[in-house]
Coordinates of C-alpha atoms in Angstrom, one line a residue:
M141 CA 236.0 99.5 230.4
N142 CA 234.1 98.9 233.7
M143 CA 232.1 95.8 234.1
I144 CA 229.1 95.8 236.5
L145 CA 226.3 93.4 237.4
T146 CA 222.9 94.4 236.3
S147 CA 221.8 94.3 240.0
E148 CA 223.8 97.6 240.3
C149 CA 221.5 99.1 237.6
E150 CA 218.8 99.6 240.3
E151 CA 220.9 102.5 241.6
C152 CA 221.5 104.1 238.2
K153 CA 219.2 106.7 236.7
Y154 CA 219.4 105.0 233.2
G155 CA 218.4 101.5 234.5
F156 CA 214.8 100.3 234.8
I157 CA 213.9 96.8 236.1
D158 CA 210.9 94.9 234.6
E159 CA 209.7 92.3 237.1
S160 CA 206.6 91.3 235.1
N161 CA 208.0 87.8 234.6
K162 CA 209.7 86.6 237.8
A163 CA 211.5 83.8 236.0
K164 CA 213.3 86.2 233.7
I165 CA 213.8 89.6 235.3
K166 CA 214.9 92.1 232.7
V167 CA 216.9 95.3 233.1
F168 CA 216.5 98.0 230.4
C169 CA 219.3 100.6 230.0
E170 CA 218.1 103.9 228.5
D171 CA 221.6 105.1 227.9
K172 CA 222.5 102.1 225.6
N173 CA 218.9 101.4 224.6
K174 CA 219.5 97.7 225.3
E175 CA 217.8 95.0 227.4
Y176 CA 219.7 92.7 229.7
Y177 CA 218.8 89.9 232.2
Y178 CA 219.1 90.5 235.9
G179 CA 222.4 89.1 237.3
Q180 CA 224.3 89.5 234.0
C181 CA 227.7 91.1 233.9
I182 CA 227.7 94.1 231.4
P183 CA 230.1 96.9 230.4
C184 CA 229.1 100.3 231.7
E185 CA 230.8 103.7 231.6
N186 CA 227.9 105.9 232.5
K187 CA 226.7 104.7 235.9
T188 CA 225.2 107.6 237.7
K189 CA 223.3 107.6 240.9
K190 CA 219.5 108.3 241.0
K191 CA 218.6 111.4 242.9
R192 CA 216.7 110.6 246.0
R193 CA 213.5 112.6 246.8
E194 CA 213.7 114.2 250.1

């Protein structure tokens, strides 16, 4: 199982970052339907790049 940092979730199409509370930045994964804290090491098998708008 691959382990990634939640900072890598910014590049994933399933990851969304909630910066409403700067003390505890949260990352939500739509694929797993779970919430993590920014900087946390999590298991991830479905990391896919977001498509860039050109």
